[in-house]
Coordinates of C-alpha atoms in Angstrom, one line a residue:
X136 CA -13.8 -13.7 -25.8
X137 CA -15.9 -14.3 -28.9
X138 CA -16.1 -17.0 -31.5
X139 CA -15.2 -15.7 -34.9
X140 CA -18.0 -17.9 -36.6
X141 CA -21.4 -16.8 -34.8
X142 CA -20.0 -14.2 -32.3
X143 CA -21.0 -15.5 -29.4
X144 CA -19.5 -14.6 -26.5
X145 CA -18.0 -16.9 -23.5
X146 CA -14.4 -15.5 -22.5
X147 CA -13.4 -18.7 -20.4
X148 CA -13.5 -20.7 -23.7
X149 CA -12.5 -18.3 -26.4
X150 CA -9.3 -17.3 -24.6
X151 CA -7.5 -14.2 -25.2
X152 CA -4.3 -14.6 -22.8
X153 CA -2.1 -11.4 -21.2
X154 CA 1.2 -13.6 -19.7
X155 CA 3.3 -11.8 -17.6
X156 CA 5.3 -14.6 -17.8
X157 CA 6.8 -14.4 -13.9
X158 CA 8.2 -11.7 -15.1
X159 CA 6.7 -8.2 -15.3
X160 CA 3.6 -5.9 -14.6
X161 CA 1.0 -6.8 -17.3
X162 CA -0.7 -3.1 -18.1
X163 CA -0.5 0.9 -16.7
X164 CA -4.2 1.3 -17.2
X165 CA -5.2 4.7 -19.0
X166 CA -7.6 7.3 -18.2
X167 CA -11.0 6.7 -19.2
X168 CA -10.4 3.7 -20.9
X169 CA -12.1 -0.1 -21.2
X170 CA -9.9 -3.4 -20.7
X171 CA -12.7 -6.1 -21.1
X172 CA -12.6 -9.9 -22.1
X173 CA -8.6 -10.9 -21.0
X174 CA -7.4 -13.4 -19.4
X175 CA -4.1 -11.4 -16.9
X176 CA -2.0 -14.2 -16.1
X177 CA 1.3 -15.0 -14.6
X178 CA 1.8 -10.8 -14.0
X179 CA 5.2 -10.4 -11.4
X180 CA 6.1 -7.0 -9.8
X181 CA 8.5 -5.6 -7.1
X182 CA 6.0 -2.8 -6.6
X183 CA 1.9 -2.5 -6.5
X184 CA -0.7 -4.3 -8.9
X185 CA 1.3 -7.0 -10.9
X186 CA -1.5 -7.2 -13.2
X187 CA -3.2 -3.4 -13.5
X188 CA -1.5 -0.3 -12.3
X189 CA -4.5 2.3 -11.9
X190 CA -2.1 5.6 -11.0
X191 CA -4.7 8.6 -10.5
X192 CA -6.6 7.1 -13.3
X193 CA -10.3 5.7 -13.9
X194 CA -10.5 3.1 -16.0
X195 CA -13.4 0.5 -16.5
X196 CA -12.3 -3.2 -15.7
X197 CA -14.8 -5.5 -17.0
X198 CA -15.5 -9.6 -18.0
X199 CA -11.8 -10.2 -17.2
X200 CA -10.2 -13.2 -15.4
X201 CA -6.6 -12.4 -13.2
X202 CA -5.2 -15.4 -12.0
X203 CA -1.6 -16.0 -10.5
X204 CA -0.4 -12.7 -10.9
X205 CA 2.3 -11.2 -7.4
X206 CA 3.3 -8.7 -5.9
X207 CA 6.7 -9.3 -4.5
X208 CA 7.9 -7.4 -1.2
X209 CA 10.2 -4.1 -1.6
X210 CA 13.8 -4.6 -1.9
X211 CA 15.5 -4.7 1.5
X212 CA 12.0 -4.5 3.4
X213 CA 13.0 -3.9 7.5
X214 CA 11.0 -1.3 8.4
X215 CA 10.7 0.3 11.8
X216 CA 7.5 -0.9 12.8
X217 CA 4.7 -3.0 12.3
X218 CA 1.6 -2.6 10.0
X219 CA 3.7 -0.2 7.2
X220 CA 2.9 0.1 4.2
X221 CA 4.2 -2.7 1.4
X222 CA 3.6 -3.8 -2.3
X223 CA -0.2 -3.7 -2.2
X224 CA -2.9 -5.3 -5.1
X225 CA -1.5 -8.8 -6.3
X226 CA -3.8 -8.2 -9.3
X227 CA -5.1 -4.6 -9.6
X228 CA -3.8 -1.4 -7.7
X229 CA -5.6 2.1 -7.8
X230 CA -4.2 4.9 -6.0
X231 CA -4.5 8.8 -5.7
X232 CA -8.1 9.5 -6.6
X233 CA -8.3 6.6 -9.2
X234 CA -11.9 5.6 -9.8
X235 CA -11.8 2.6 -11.7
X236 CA -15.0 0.4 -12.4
X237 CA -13.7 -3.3 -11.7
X238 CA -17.0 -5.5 -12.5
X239 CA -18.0 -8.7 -13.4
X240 CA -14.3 -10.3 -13.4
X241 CA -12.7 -13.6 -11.7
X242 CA -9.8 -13.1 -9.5
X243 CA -8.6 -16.4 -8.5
X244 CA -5.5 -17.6 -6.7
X245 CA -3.5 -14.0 -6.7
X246 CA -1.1 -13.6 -4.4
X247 CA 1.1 -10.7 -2.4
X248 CA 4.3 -11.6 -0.7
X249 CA 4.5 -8.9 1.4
X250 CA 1.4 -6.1 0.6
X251 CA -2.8 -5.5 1.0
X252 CA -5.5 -7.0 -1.1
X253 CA -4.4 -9.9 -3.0
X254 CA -6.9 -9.2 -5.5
X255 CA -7.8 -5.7 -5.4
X256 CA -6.2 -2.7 -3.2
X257 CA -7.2 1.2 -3.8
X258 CA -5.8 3.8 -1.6
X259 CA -5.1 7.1 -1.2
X260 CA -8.9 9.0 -1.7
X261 CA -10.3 6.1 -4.6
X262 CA -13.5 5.9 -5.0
X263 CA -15.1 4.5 -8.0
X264 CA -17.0 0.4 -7.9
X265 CA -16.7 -3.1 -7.4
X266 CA -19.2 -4.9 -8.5
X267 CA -20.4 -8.2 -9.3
X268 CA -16.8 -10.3 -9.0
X269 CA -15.8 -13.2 -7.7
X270 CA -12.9 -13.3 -5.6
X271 CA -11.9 -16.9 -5.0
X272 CA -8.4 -18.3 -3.4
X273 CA -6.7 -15.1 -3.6
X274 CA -3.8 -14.8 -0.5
X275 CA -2.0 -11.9 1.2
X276 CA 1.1 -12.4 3.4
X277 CA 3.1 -15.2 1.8
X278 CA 6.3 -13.9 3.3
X279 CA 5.4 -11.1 5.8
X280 CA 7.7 -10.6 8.9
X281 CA 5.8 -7.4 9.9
X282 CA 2.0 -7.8 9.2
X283 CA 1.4 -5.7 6.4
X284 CA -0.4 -8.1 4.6
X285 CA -4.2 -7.3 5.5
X286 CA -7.0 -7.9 3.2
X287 CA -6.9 -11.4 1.2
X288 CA -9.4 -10.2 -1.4
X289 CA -9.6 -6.8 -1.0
X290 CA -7.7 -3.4 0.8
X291 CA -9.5 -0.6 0.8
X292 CA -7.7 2.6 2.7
X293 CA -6.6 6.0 3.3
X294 CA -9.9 8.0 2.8
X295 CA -11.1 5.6 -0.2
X296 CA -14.9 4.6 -0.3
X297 CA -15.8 2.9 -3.8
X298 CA -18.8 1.0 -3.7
X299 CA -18.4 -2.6 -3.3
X300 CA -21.2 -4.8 -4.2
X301 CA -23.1 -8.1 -5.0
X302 CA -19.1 -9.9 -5.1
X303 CA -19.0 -13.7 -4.2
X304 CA -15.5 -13.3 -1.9
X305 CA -15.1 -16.9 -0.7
X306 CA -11.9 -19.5 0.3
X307 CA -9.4 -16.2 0.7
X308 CA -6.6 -15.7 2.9
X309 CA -4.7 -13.3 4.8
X310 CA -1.5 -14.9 6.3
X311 CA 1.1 -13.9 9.0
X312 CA -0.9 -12.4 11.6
X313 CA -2.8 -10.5 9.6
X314 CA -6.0 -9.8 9.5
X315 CA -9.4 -10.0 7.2
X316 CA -9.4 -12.9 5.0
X317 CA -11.6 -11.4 3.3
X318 CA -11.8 -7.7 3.4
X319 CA -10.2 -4.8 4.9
X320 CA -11.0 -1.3 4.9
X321 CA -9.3 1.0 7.3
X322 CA -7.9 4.6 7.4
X323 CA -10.8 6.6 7.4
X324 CA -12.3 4.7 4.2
X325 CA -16.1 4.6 4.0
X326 CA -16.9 1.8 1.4
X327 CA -20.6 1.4 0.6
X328 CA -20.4 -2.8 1.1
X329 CA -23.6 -4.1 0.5
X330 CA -25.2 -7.6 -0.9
X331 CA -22.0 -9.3 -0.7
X332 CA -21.1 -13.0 -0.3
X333 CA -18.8 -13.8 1.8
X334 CA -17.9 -17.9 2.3
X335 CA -15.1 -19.7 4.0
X336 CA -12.5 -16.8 4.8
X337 CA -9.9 -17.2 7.0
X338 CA -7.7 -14.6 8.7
X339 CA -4.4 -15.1 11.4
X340 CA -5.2 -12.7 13.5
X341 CA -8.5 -10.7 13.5
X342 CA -11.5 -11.0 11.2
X343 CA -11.9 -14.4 9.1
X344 CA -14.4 -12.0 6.4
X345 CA -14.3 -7.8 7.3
X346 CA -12.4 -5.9 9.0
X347 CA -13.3 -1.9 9.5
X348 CA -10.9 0.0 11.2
X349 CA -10.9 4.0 11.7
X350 CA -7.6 5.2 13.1
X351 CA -4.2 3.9 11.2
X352 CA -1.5 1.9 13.6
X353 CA 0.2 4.9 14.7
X354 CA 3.9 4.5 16.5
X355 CA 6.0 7.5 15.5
X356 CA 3.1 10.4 15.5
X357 CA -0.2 11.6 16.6
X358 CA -3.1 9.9 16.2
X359 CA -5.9 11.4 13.9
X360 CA -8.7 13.8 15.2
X361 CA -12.0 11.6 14.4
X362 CA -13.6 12.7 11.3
X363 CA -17.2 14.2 11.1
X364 CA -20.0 11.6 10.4
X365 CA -20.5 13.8 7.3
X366 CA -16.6 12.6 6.3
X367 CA -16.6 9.2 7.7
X368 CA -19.4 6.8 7.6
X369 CA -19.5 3.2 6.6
X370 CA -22.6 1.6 5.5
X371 CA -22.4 -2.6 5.4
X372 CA -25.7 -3.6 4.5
X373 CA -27.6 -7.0 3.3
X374 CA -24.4 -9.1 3.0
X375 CA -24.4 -12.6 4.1
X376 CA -21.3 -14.2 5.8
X377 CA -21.2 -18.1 6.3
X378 CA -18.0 -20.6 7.0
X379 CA -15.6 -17.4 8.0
X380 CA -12.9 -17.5 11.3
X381 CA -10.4 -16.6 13.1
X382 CA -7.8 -17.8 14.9
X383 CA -8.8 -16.5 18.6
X384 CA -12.4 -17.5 17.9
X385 CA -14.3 -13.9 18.2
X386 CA -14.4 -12.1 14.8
X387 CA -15.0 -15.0 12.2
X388 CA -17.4 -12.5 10.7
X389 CA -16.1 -8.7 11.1
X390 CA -14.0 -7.3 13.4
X391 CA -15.2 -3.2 13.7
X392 CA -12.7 -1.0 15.7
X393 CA -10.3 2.1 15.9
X394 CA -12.9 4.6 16.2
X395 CA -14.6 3.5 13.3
X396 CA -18.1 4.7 12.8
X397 CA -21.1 3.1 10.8
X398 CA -24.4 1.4 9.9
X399 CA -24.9 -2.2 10.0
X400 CA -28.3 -3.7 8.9
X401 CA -29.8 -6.5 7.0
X402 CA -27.2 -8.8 7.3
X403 CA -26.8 -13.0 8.0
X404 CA -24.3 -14.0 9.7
X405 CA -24.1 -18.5 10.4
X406 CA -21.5 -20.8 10.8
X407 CA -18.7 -18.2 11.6
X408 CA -17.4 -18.0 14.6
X409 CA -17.9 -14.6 16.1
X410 CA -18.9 -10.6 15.6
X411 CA -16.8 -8.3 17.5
X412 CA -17.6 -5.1 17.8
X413 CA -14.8 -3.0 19.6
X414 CA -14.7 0.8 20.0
X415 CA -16.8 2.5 17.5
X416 CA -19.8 4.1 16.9
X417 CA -22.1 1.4 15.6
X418 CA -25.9 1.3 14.7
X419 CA -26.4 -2.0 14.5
X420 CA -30.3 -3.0 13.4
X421 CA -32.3 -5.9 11.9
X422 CA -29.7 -8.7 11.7
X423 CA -29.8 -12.2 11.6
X424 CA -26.9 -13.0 13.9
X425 CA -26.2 -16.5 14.2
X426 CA -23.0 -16.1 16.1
X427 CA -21.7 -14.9 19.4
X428 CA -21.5 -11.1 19.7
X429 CA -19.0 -9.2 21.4
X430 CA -20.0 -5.7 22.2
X431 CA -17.3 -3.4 24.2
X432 CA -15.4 -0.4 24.6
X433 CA -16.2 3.1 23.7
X434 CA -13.9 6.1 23.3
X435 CA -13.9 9.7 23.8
X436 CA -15.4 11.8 20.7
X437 CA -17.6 8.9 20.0
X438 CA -21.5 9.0 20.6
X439 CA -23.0 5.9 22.0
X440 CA -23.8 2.8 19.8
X441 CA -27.2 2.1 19.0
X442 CA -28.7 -1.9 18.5
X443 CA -31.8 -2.4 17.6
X444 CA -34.5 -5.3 15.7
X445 CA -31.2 -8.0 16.0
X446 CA -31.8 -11.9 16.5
X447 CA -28.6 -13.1 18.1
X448 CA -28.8 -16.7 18.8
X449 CA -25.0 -17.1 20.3
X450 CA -23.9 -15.2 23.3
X451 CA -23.8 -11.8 24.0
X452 CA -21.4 -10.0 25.8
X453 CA -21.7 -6.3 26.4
X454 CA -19.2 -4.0 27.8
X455 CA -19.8 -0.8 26.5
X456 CA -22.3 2.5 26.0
X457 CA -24.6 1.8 24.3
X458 CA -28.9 1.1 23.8
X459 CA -30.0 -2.1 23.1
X460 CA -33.5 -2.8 23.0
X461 CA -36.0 -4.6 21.1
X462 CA -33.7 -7.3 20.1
X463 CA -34.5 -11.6 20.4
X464 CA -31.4 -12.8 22.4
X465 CA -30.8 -16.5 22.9
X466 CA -29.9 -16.2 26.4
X467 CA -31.8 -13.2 27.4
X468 CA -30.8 -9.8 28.0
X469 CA -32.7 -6.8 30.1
X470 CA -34.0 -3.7 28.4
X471 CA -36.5 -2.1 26.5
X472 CA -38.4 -4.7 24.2
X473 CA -35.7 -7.4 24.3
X474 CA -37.3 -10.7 24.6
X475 CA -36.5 -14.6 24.3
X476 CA -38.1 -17.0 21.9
X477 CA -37.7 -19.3 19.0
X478 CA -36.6 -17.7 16.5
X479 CA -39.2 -19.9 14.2
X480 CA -36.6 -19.2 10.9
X481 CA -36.8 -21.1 7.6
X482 CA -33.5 -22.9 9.0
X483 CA -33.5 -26.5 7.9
X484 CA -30.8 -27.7 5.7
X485 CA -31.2 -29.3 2.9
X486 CA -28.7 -32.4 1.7
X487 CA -28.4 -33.1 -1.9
X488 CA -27.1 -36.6 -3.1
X489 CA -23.8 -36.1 -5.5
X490 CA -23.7 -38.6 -8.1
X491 CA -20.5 -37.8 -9.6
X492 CA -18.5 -34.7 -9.8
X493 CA -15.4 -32.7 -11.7
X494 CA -13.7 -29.6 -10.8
X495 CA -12.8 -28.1 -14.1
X496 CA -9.8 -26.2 -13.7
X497 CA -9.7 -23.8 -16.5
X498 CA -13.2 -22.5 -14.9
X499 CA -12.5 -22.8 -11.4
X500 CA -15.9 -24.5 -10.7
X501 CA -16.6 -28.1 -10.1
X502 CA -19.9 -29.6 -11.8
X503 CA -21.4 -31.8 -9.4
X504 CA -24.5 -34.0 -11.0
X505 CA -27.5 -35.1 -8.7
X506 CA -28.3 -38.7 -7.6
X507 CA -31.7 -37.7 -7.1
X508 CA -34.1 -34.8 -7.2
X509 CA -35.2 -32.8 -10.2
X510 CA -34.4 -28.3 -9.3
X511 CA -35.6 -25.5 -11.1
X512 CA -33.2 -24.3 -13.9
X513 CA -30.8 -21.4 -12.1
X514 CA -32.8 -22.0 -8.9
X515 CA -29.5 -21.8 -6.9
X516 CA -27.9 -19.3 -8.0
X517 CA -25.5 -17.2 -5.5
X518 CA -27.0 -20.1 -2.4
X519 CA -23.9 -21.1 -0.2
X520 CA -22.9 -24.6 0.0
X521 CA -20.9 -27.0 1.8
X522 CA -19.8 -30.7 2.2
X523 CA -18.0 -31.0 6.0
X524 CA -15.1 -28.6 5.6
X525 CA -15.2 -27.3 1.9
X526 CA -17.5 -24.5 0.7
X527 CA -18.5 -23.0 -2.4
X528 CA -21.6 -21.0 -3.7
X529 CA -23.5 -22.0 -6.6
X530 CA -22.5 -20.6 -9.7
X531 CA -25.6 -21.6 -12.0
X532 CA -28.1 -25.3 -12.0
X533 CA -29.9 -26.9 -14.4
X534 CA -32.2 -29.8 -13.4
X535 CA -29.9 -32.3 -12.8
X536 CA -26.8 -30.7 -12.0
X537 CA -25.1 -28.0 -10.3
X538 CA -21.9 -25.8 -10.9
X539 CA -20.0 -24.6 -7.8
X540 CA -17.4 -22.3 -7.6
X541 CA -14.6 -24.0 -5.6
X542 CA -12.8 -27.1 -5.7
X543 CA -15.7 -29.8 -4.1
X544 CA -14.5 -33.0 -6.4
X545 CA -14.9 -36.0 -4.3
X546 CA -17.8 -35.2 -2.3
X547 CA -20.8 -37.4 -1.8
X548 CA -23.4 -35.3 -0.7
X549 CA -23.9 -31.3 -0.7
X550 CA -25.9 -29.1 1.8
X551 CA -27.4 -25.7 1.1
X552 CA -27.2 -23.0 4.2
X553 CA -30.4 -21.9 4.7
X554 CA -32.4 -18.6 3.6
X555 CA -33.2 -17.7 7.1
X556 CA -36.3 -16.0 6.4
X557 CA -38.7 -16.0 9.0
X558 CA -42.1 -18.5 9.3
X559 CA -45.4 -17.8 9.5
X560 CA -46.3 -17.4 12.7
X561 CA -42.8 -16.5 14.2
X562 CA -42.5 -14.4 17.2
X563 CA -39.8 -11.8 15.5
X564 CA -43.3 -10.5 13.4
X565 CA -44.2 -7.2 14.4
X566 CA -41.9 -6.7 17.6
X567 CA -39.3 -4.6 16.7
X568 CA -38.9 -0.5 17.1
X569 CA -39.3 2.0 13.9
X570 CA -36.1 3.8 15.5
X571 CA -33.4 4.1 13.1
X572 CA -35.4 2.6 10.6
X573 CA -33.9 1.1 7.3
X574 CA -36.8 1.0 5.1
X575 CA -36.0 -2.4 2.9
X576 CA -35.1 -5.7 4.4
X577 CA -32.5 -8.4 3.1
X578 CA -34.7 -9.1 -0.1
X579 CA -35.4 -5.3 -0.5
X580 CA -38.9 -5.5 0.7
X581 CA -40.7 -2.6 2.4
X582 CA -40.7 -2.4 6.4
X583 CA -42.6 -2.9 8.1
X584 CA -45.2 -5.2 6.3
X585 CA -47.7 -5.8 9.1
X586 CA -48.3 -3.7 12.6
X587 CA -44.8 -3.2 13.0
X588 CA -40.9 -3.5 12.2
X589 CA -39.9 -7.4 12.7
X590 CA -37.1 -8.7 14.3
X591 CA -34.1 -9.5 12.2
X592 CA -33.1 -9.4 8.6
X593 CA -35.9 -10.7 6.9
X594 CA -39.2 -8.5 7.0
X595 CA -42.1 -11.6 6.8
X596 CA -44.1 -11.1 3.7
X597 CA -47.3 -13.3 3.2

């Protein structure tokens, strides 16, 4: 990644290339080691992680682009039932109590046939990070006769909770009736997932972005007891989610269910279509939820759900045990503190003219120069964008220009989804409950600010 004259460093341009050439695993990653600066390429396996096998090993994966590397299905695959277990991680795989350290790298366009997490799946009790990654076009399921293809980006599951943060996850795919375009975590995993980015995902069945499941698909043997809050407790904090869907409609955003058990807070949610919460144990306070949210079921060995400090500007529909109070609902709802009003959010979207523009291929970003309008060098950095039907978030700006990551060549004007931070003056200021309270907003500012908690993701600051 370096030029041999002055040493500086830019590992798009100064290529150093691993080819699998179609035809084999690239590396067996070694304990304790450091893979940094490759381009993985081309990687093919029958088996797990056509680009990086991490086997009960925890190596650090840094500054590295995997592109076009697949995982083929196992020879012969009929299986008994559905949801089994397949040729997981088109690009990196990490299993039994790997902790690898996968940040700052480019997955783009990986694929499984027939396995989880197109760009990354760890199972089996992995811990360990991701951080700081973009995950961009990656697709699970390309032949799949018996959806065991969740997870476009990412598979986390069987007891594995690495911490997952500050990724741009946006245009992946999970195909066959599978579900989470995006993300999936299941199987007792507890993943801290926290200031993601999460753009344009789309699922086939449930879960266009996240899905959180608790209890495997069981057909053959008991289910599991539900594990102690100690042992099982998912924390999905200050990510935003824009442009994701599903095919029924309800959990374009996240799909939680199966006994699952966690804290949601801080989070944006716009342009999706849906957040569907089904059967768990969910505190669920100070979001901006820009969506319609479903609310229902409960199950035995689960204490009630807790929702708190929420805007939710779409419908709600509540089935289930569970208080909810102190929240800004579109459409009203009765309880403690819950209230109807403007929301009074910094919501207006901005349209920028496009002069000209040029996806550049060997950087997976298009450069789209301005018509008009002078920004702020890196003033956009990590904003979402779209132009009708394609997204992309902003990789860096200069005054005149801006780079995308994503395919936008052709379009004639861009818009920026909003910040949704609440006005001066906005009714959400000061009326939500200290109950459960997370002490930082979105932003990481204290709460509360004023007299009191405020109502959503943002806490207003003066």
């Amino acid at each position: 990644g370096f030029d041999e004259r002055s040493w500086a460093r830019d590992i798009a341009i100064n290529r150093t290339l691993l080819d699998g050439a179609g035809e084999e695993r690239i590396m067996l990653a070694a304990n304790n080691s450091r893979v940094d600066g490759f381009v993985f390429k081309n990687g093919l396996i029958r088996g797990k992680g056509a680009a990086i096998m991490c086997d009960g090993v925890s190596p650090t994966i840094s500054n590295n682009v995997f592109t076009n590397n697949k995982s083929l299905s196992p020879d012969g695959w009929a299986p008994k039932f559905r949801h089994e277990i397949s040729n997981d991680g088109g690009a990196i795989y990490a299993e039994n109590s790997a902790n690898p350290i996968v940040v700052n790298n480019l997955f783009v366009e990986n694929l499984t046939e027939n396995g989880r997490g197109a760009g990354i799946a760890v199972h089996n009790r992995c811990n360990g990070v991701i951080s700081n990654n973009v995950f961009l076009a990656n697709v699970a399921g390309l032949d799949d006769p018996l959806r065991s293809s969740d997870g476009g980006a990412i598979s986390i599951f069987d007891w594995s909770s690495p911490v997952v943060e500050n990724n741009i996850i946006l245009s992946n795919k999970s195909l066959a009736n599978n579900d989470a375009g995006g993300v999936f975590i299941a199987l007792w995993s507890a993943p801290e997932f926290k200031n993601n980015i999460l753009v344009d995902n789309e699922c086939t069945d449930d879960a266009g972005a996240l899905f959180i499941g608790g209890q495997e698909h069981r057909y053959d043997s008991p289910l599991d007891p539900i594990p102690s809050k100690e042992d099982f407790y998912i924390r999905v904090i200050g990510n935003e989610f824009y442009g994701n869907r599903n095919p029924s409609g309800n959990s374009g955003v996240m799909r939680m269910t199966m006994e699952s058990r966690g804290l949601i807070a801080n989070n944006i949610m716009a342009f999706n279509n849906g957040f569907y919460i089904q059967r768990s144990e969910a505190t669920i306070i100070n979001n901006t939820i820009m969506e319609n949210f479903l609310f229902i079921e409960t199950k035995e060995g689960l204490l009630p759900s807790y929702a708190a400090n929420n805007i939710v500007w779409g419908t709600f529909s509540f089935e289930t045990t569970a208080t909810v109070e102190y929240n800004n609902f579109r459409d009203g709802y009765e309880g403690i503190g819950n209230f109807t009003a403007d929301p009074q959010l910094e919501s207006e979207i901005t349209t920028l003219n496009i002069a000209s523009s040029k996806y550049a291929g060997d950087q997976f970003a298009t450069v789209l120069d301005l018509a008009d309008g002078v920004l702020t060098n890196d003033e956009l950095i990590n904003r979402t964008v779209r132009s009708n039907d394609k997204w992309g978030v902003v990789r860096n700006n200069n005054e005149n220009s801006i780079t995308v990551w994503g395919n936008l060549e052709g379009i004639e004007s861009l818009e920026l989804i909003p910040t949704y931070h609440l006005k001066l003056g906005s009714l959400n200021i000061d009326k939500g409950t200290d109950n459960h309270l997370f002490p930082t907003d979105f932003d990481g500012d204290s709460r509360p600010q004023g007299n009191g908690v405020d109502i959503g993701a943002d806490e207003y600051t003066n």
